[in-house]
Coordinates of C-alpha atoms in Angstrom, one line a residue:
M1 CA -77.9 14.4 -31.8
G2 CA -79.2 11.3 -33.6
I3 CA -78.6 7.8 -32.4
G4 CA -76.5 7.2 -35.5
S5 CA -74.2 10.2 -34.7
I6 CA -73.8 8.9 -31.1
I7 CA -72.8 5.5 -32.3
R8 CA -70.3 6.9 -34.9
R9 CA -68.8 9.2 -32.2
A10 CA -68.5 6.4 -29.7
A11 CA -66.9 4.2 -32.3
A12 CA -64.4 7.0 -33.1
C13 CA -63.6 7.4 -29.4
A14 CA -63.1 3.7 -29.0
C15 CA -60.7 3.7 -32.0
L16 CA -58.8 6.6 -30.5
V17 CA -58.5 4.9 -27.1
S18 CA -57.5 1.7 -28.9
S19 CA -54.9 3.6 -30.9
M20 CA -53.5 5.3 -27.8
A21 CA -53.2 2.0 -26.0
M22 CA -51.4 0.5 -29.0
I23 CA -49.0 3.5 -29.1
G24 CA -48.3 3.1 -25.3
H25 CA -47.7 -0.6 -25.8
A26 CA -45.4 0.2 -28.8
D27 CA -43.4 2.7 -26.6
A28 CA -42.9 0.1 -23.9
A29 CA -41.9 -2.5 -26.5
E30 CA -39.4 -0.1 -28.0
K31 CA -37.4 -0.1 -24.7
H32 CA -34.5 -2.5 -24.4
K33 CA -35.2 -5.1 -21.6
I34 CA -32.0 -5.2 -19.6
F35 CA -31.5 -7.1 -16.3
L36 CA -28.9 -6.3 -13.6
S37 CA -27.8 -9.6 -12.0
M38 CA -26.0 -9.0 -8.7
S39 CA -24.4 -11.6 -6.5
F40 CA -22.9 -10.7 -3.2
I41 CA -24.3 -7.3 -1.9
G42 CA -23.1 -7.2 1.7
N43 CA -20.7 -4.3 1.2
D44 CA -20.6 -0.6 0.3
W45 CA -19.0 -1.2 -3.1
Q46 CA -21.8 -3.4 -4.4
A47 CA -24.5 -0.9 -3.2
E48 CA -22.7 2.0 -4.8
A49 CA -22.2 0.1 -8.1
A50 CA -25.9 -0.7 -8.2
N51 CA -26.7 2.9 -7.6
M52 CA -24.6 3.9 -10.6
V53 CA -26.2 1.4 -12.9
K54 CA -29.6 2.6 -11.9
A55 CA -28.5 6.2 -12.4
M56 CA -27.2 5.4 -15.9
A57 CA -30.6 3.8 -16.8
A58 CA -32.4 6.9 -15.5
H59 CA -30.3 9.4 -17.4
K60 CA -32.1 11.3 -20.1
N61 CA -30.0 9.5 -22.8
Y62 CA -31.3 6.1 -21.7
A63 CA -34.6 6.6 -19.7
D64 CA -36.7 6.3 -22.9
K65 CA -34.8 3.3 -24.3
V66 CA -33.9 1.1 -21.2
D67 CA -36.2 -1.0 -19.1
L68 CA -33.9 -2.0 -16.3
Q69 CA -34.9 -4.8 -13.9
V70 CA -32.7 -5.8 -10.9
Q71 CA -32.3 -9.2 -9.3
V72 CA -30.0 -10.3 -6.4
A73 CA -28.7 -13.9 -6.2
G74 CA -26.4 -13.5 -3.2
P75 CA -23.1 -15.5 -2.9
N76 CA -24.7 -18.5 -4.6
A77 CA -23.7 -19.5 -8.1
Q78 CA -26.6 -21.9 -8.5
R79 CA -29.1 -19.3 -7.7
Q80 CA -27.5 -16.8 -10.1
I81 CA -27.7 -19.5 -12.8
Q82 CA -31.4 -20.0 -12.2
Q83 CA -32.0 -16.2 -12.3
I84 CA -30.1 -15.8 -15.5
N85 CA -32.2 -18.6 -17.1
A86 CA -35.3 -16.8 -16.0
M87 CA -34.0 -13.5 -17.4
V88 CA -33.5 -15.2 -20.8
Q89 CA -37.0 -16.7 -20.7
A90 CA -38.3 -13.2 -19.9
S91 CA -37.0 -11.9 -23.2
A92 CA -33.9 -10.1 -21.9
E93 CA -31.9 -8.3 -24.6
A94 CA -28.9 -7.9 -22.3
I95 CA -27.8 -9.0 -18.8
V96 CA -25.4 -6.8 -16.9
I97 CA -23.8 -9.0 -14.2
F98 CA -21.5 -9.1 -11.3
P99 CA -20.6 -12.8 -11.4
I100 CA -20.0 -14.8 -8.3
S101 CA -17.6 -17.0 -10.2
P102 CA -15.5 -16.6 -13.3
T103 CA -16.4 -20.1 -14.6
A104 CA -19.5 -21.5 -12.8
L105 CA -21.8 -19.4 -15.0
N106 CA -20.2 -20.3 -18.3
Q107 CA -22.8 -22.7 -19.5
V108 CA -25.8 -20.5 -18.7
V109 CA -24.1 -17.5 -20.2
K110 CA -23.4 -19.5 -23.4
N111 CA -27.0 -20.5 -23.6
A112 CA -28.0 -16.9 -23.2
C113 CA -25.6 -15.8 -25.9
D114 CA -27.0 -18.5 -28.2
K115 CA -30.4 -17.0 -27.8
G116 CA -29.1 -13.5 -28.8
V117 CA -28.8 -12.1 -25.3
K118 CA -25.8 -9.8 -24.7
V119 CA -24.0 -10.6 -21.4
F120 CA -21.8 -7.9 -19.8
A121 CA -19.8 -8.7 -16.7
Y122 CA -18.5 -5.8 -14.6
D123 CA -15.6 -6.0 -12.2
G124 CA -15.7 -9.8 -11.9
E125 CA -14.8 -11.8 -14.9
I126 CA -16.7 -14.4 -16.9
T127 CA -14.4 -16.7 -18.9
E128 CA -17.1 -17.8 -21.5
P129 CA -15.8 -16.3 -24.8
C130 CA -19.2 -14.8 -25.7
A131 CA -19.4 -12.6 -22.6
Y132 CA -18.2 -9.0 -22.5
N133 CA -15.9 -8.1 -19.6
I134 CA -15.4 -4.6 -18.1
A135 CA -12.9 -4.4 -15.2
I136 CA -9.5 -3.2 -14.1
D137 CA -6.5 -5.4 -14.3
Q138 CA -7.0 -7.2 -11.0
E139 CA -3.6 -8.8 -11.0
E140 CA -2.0 -5.4 -11.5
A141 CA -4.0 -4.2 -8.5
G142 CA -2.7 -7.0 -6.3
R143 CA 0.9 -6.7 -7.6
V144 CA 1.3 -2.9 -7.4
T145 CA -0.1 -2.6 -3.9
A146 CA 2.0 -5.5 -2.6
E147 CA 5.1 -3.9 -4.2
W148 CA 4.3 -0.6 -2.5
L149 CA 4.0 -2.3 0.9
V150 CA 7.3 -4.2 0.4
K151 CA 9.1 -1.0 -0.5
K152 CA 7.6 0.8 2.5
L153 CA 8.9 -1.9 4.8
N154 CA 12.3 -2.1 3.2
G155 CA 11.6 -5.7 2.3
K156 CA 11.3 -6.9 5.9
G157 CA 8.4 -7.3 8.3
N158 CA 5.3 -9.1 9.6
I159 CA 2.1 -8.3 7.7
I160 CA -1.6 -9.1 7.9
A161 CA -3.5 -10.0 4.7
I162 CA -7.2 -9.5 4.4
T163 CA -8.7 -10.9 1.2
G164 CA -12.1 -10.5 -0.5
V165 CA -15.1 -12.6 -1.5
P166 CA -13.8 -16.2 -2.1
G167 CA -14.3 -17.7 -5.6
T168 CA -14.6 -14.4 -7.5
S169 CA -12.0 -13.7 -10.1
V170 CA -11.4 -10.3 -8.4
D171 CA -10.3 -12.0 -5.1
N172 CA -8.4 -14.8 -6.8
L173 CA -6.3 -12.6 -9.1
R174 CA -5.5 -9.9 -6.6
T175 CA -4.5 -12.3 -3.9
K176 CA -2.4 -14.5 -6.2
A177 CA -0.5 -11.5 -7.6
A178 CA 0.2 -10.1 -4.1
K179 CA 1.4 -13.3 -2.7
E180 CA 3.7 -13.8 -5.7
V181 CA 5.3 -10.4 -4.8
F182 CA 5.6 -11.3 -1.1
A183 CA 7.1 -14.7 -2.0
K184 CA 10.1 -12.9 -3.6
H185 CA 10.9 -11.3 -0.3
P186 CA 11.6 -14.1 2.3
D187 CA 11.8 -11.5 5.1
I188 CA 8.2 -10.5 4.5
K189 CA 6.1 -12.8 6.7
I190 CA 2.3 -13.1 6.5
V191 CA 1.5 -13.7 10.2
G192 CA -2.2 -13.4 9.9
E193 CA -4.7 -13.9 7.0
A194 CA -8.5 -13.8 6.8
V195 CA -11.4 -13.5 4.4
G196 CA -12.7 -9.9 4.6
M197 CA -15.6 -10.2 2.1
W198 CA -14.8 -6.6 1.0
S199 CA -16.5 -5.3 4.1
Q200 CA -15.2 -2.8 6.7
A201 CA -17.4 -4.6 9.4
V202 CA -16.0 -8.0 8.5
A203 CA -12.5 -6.7 8.4
R204 CA -12.9 -5.4 12.0
T205 CA -14.2 -8.8 13.1
E206 CA -11.3 -10.7 11.4
L207 CA -8.7 -8.3 12.6
S208 CA -10.0 -8.6 16.2
K209 CA -9.6 -12.4 15.9
I210 CA -6.0 -12.1 14.7
L211 CA -5.2 -9.5 17.5
A212 CA -6.6 -11.8 20.1
T213 CA -3.2 -13.6 19.9
R214 CA -1.1 -10.8 18.6
N215 CA -0.3 -7.2 19.4
W216 CA -0.2 -4.2 17.0
D217 CA 3.4 -3.9 18.0
D218 CA 4.1 -7.3 16.4
I219 CA 2.8 -6.1 13.1
N220 CA 4.6 -3.9 10.6
G221 CA 2.1 -3.5 7.7
L222 CA -1.2 -4.5 6.2
W223 CA -2.4 -5.6 2.8
M224 CA -6.1 -5.4 2.7
Q225 CA -8.6 -5.6 -0.2
V226 CA -10.9 -3.7 2.1
G227 CA -10.3 -2.5 5.6
C228 CA -7.5 0.0 5.8
F229 CA -9.9 2.6 7.3
T230 CA -10.9 0.1 9.9
A231 CA -7.4 -1.0 10.7
N232 CA -6.3 2.6 11.2
S233 CA -9.3 3.2 13.4
M234 CA -8.5 0.1 15.5
Q235 CA -5.0 1.3 16.0
L236 CA -6.2 4.6 17.3
E237 CA -8.6 2.8 19.6
A238 CA -5.6 0.8 20.9
G239 CA -3.8 4.0 21.9
K240 CA -1.5 4.5 18.8
K241 CA -1.0 8.1 17.7
P242 CA -1.6 9.1 14.1
E243 CA 2.1 9.2 13.3
Q244 CA 2.4 5.6 14.6
L245 CA -0.1 4.2 12.1
L246 CA 1.1 1.2 10.1
P247 CA 1.4 1.4 6.3
C248 CA -1.6 -0.1 4.7
A249 CA -2.1 -1.1 1.1
G250 CA -5.8 -1.3 0.4
E251 CA -9.1 -0.1 -0.8
G252 CA -10.4 3.2 -2.1
S253 CA -12.9 3.9 0.6
N254 CA -13.5 7.6 1.3
G255 CA -12.7 7.1 5.0
G256 CA -9.3 5.6 4.2
R257 CA -8.5 8.4 1.7
I258 CA -9.5 11.2 4.2
Q259 CA -7.1 9.5 6.7
M260 CA -4.4 9.8 4.1
L261 CA -4.6 13.6 4.0
P262 CA -1.9 15.4 6.0
A263 CA -2.9 15.8 9.7
G264 CA -4.5 19.1 10.3
T265 CA -6.0 19.4 6.8
E266 CA -9.3 21.2 6.9
A267 CA -12.1 18.8 5.8
E268 CA -15.6 19.9 6.7
G269 CA -17.4 17.3 8.8
A270 CA -14.2 15.4 9.8
T271 CA -14.2 13.7 13.2
S272 CA -11.6 11.1 14.2
P273 CA -11.2 8.5 13.0
Y274 CA -12.9 9.8 9.9
A275 CA -10.4 12.7 9.7
P276 CA -7.0 13.7 8.1
L277 CA -4.3 11.7 9.9
G278 CA -1.4 11.5 7.5
A279 CA -1.9 7.7 7.5
P280 CA 0.7 6.0 5.2
R281 CA -1.3 4.4 2.4
I282 CA -1.7 3.3 -1.1
S283 CA -5.3 3.3 -2.1
Y284 CA -6.7 1.5 -5.1
A285 CA -10.1 0.5 -6.3
S286 CA -12.2 -1.4 -8.7
P287 CA -14.2 1.8 -9.8
P288 CA -17.9 1.3 -9.0
Y289 CA -18.8 3.0 -12.2
S290 CA -17.9 -0.2 -14.1
G291 CA -21.5 -1.6 -13.9
A292 CA -22.9 1.7 -15.3
L293 CA -20.3 1.6 -18.2
A294 CA -21.3 -2.1 -18.8
L295 CA -25.0 -0.9 -19.2
K296 CA -24.0 1.8 -21.6
L297 CA -21.9 -0.6 -23.7
A298 CA -24.8 -3.2 -23.6
V299 CA -27.1 -0.6 -25.2
D300 CA -24.5 0.1 -27.8
A301 CA -24.2 -3.7 -28.6
I302 CA -28.0 -4.1 -28.7
E303 CA -28.2 -1.2 -31.2
G304 CA -25.5 -2.8 -33.4
K305 CA -22.5 -0.8 -32.5
E306 CA -19.1 -2.5 -32.3
V307 CA -18.1 -3.1 -28.7
P308 CA -14.8 -4.8 -27.6
K309 CA -15.1 -8.1 -25.7
K310 CA -12.8 -6.8 -23.1
T311 CA -12.6 -3.3 -21.7
V312 CA -9.7 -2.8 -19.2
L313 CA -10.4 0.2 -17.0
P314 CA -7.5 2.4 -15.7
L315 CA -6.5 1.4 -12.2
P316 CA -7.1 4.2 -9.8
L317 CA -4.1 4.5 -7.6
V318 CA -3.8 7.2 -4.9
T319 CA -0.8 7.7 -2.5
N320 CA -0.1 10.3 0.2
E321 CA 1.6 12.3 -2.5
T322 CA -1.4 12.4 -4.9
I323 CA -4.4 12.6 -2.5
K324 CA -6.5 15.6 -3.3
L325 CA -9.7 16.7 -1.5
C326 CA -12.8 17.5 -3.5
Q327 CA -14.5 20.7 -2.2
E328 CA -17.9 20.1 -3.9
G329 CA -17.6 16.8 -5.8
T330 CA -18.6 18.1 -9.2
W331 CA -17.9 16.1 -12.3
Q332 CA -15.5 18.9 -13.5
E333 CA -13.7 18.9 -10.1
M334 CA -13.2 15.2 -10.3
K335 CA -11.9 15.5 -13.9
D336 CA -9.4 18.0 -12.6
G337 CA -8.0 15.3 -10.2
C338 CA -9.7 15.4 -6.8
N339 CA -10.1 11.9 -5.3
A340 CA -11.5 12.2 -1.8
F341 CA -14.7 13.8 -0.6
K342 CA -15.3 15.8 2.6
P343 CA -17.1 13.9 5.3
S344 CA -19.8 16.6 5.2
I345 CA -20.6 15.4 1.6
V346 CA -20.0 11.6 2.2
S347 CA -21.0 10.6 5.7
N348 CA -20.2 6.9 5.2
P349 CA -16.4 6.3 5.5
G350 CA -16.8 2.9 3.7
W351 CA -18.2 4.5 0.6
F352 CA -15.8 4.2 -2.4
A353 CA -14.3 7.4 -3.8
S354 CA -13.1 6.3 -7.3
I355 CA -16.3 7.2 -9.2
F356 CA -14.9 9.4 -12.0
S357 CA -14.5 8.3 -15.6
E358 CA -14.5 10.4 -18.8
K359 CA -16.5 7.5 -20.4
T360 CA -19.4 8.1 -18.1
P361 CA -20.3 11.8 -18.0
E362 CA -23.9 10.8 -17.3
I363 CA -23.1 9.8 -13.7
G364 CA -21.3 11.5 -10.9
L365 CA -21.5 12.0 -7.1
N366 CA -25.3 11.9 -6.8
A367 CA -25.3 8.7 -8.9
A368 CA -23.0 7.0 -6.5
L369 CA -24.7 8.3 -3.4
V370 CA -28.4 8.0 -4.2
G371 CA -28.7 6.6 -7.8
Q372 CA -29.5 10.0 -9.5
P373 CA -27.9 10.9 -12.8
E374 CA -26.1 14.1 -13.8
N375 CA -28.3 16.7 -15.4

């Protein structure tokens, strides 16, 4: 082979390598750069919601078009503001966000919108008009659960209230609505109140403080944004029998829902207190799929589809009359109405069970548990 042929072949190879590099760069550039901005993460719900966002991004419908990057600000509005500014500077096309405050982020969100960034808040609200919001009706959640408890107590009794993460719209709206209900019934007395941070562990700590000066026999019911599973467990530890458990209006943790099942129900892996007890409950949830749906809608908005500014999700409500155990936890089984998972499937009782939505067939049980999409 002559030197001229070698040079020509080398040049052709160089061109091919260069072309392949350009194609690879073009493929990366074609992906939508989307950031997940999380605030408080110290509870099961936030971890589960993040898993479901990541699973949506990894689904075959989105893996080739979404470049998802995750940042955590903690319960610090100023830090979340700084991170959002940095996301905009990093050429974000959309930001999916759990906001630590409904109002503190408004200016930075407005700035992002002005630069063409789509901002989608899930669960918590952002009041800046350019933002998209995806959540349940939080006031309805507070009101309906408080009304259930009042009815269960025949309008009279001492109750404990455990709230959520202060400053968030979720906590503000739920607590406000519940207290408005209780105020209409002067014989309902809130004899203990504490901030629970939507955490079973924090709920235990705060209940222990309240019970340092009170006895379970002095209490008639509980309204808890998170902690009914823990409250039931603590009552058993104190010597109460399952049939003596107090009515609790609270979260959709799987542990709490398993406790709602009739005593004696066969549930593989169940061991007290994570076992069927017939505990009197109403269980509700901000569904942790809301962040994943926000990501899906963000892609639609980036691609020019019409997306409503406000998406109100159905409020998942489960009572002792409607609790239904999932045998396998398939998407179809959830569609058919099961709403609690066997402890052998979900080992963590604090994990949230309201994961089903017909709007998100891309994600199911594995998404919530380990961040893996449906096939």
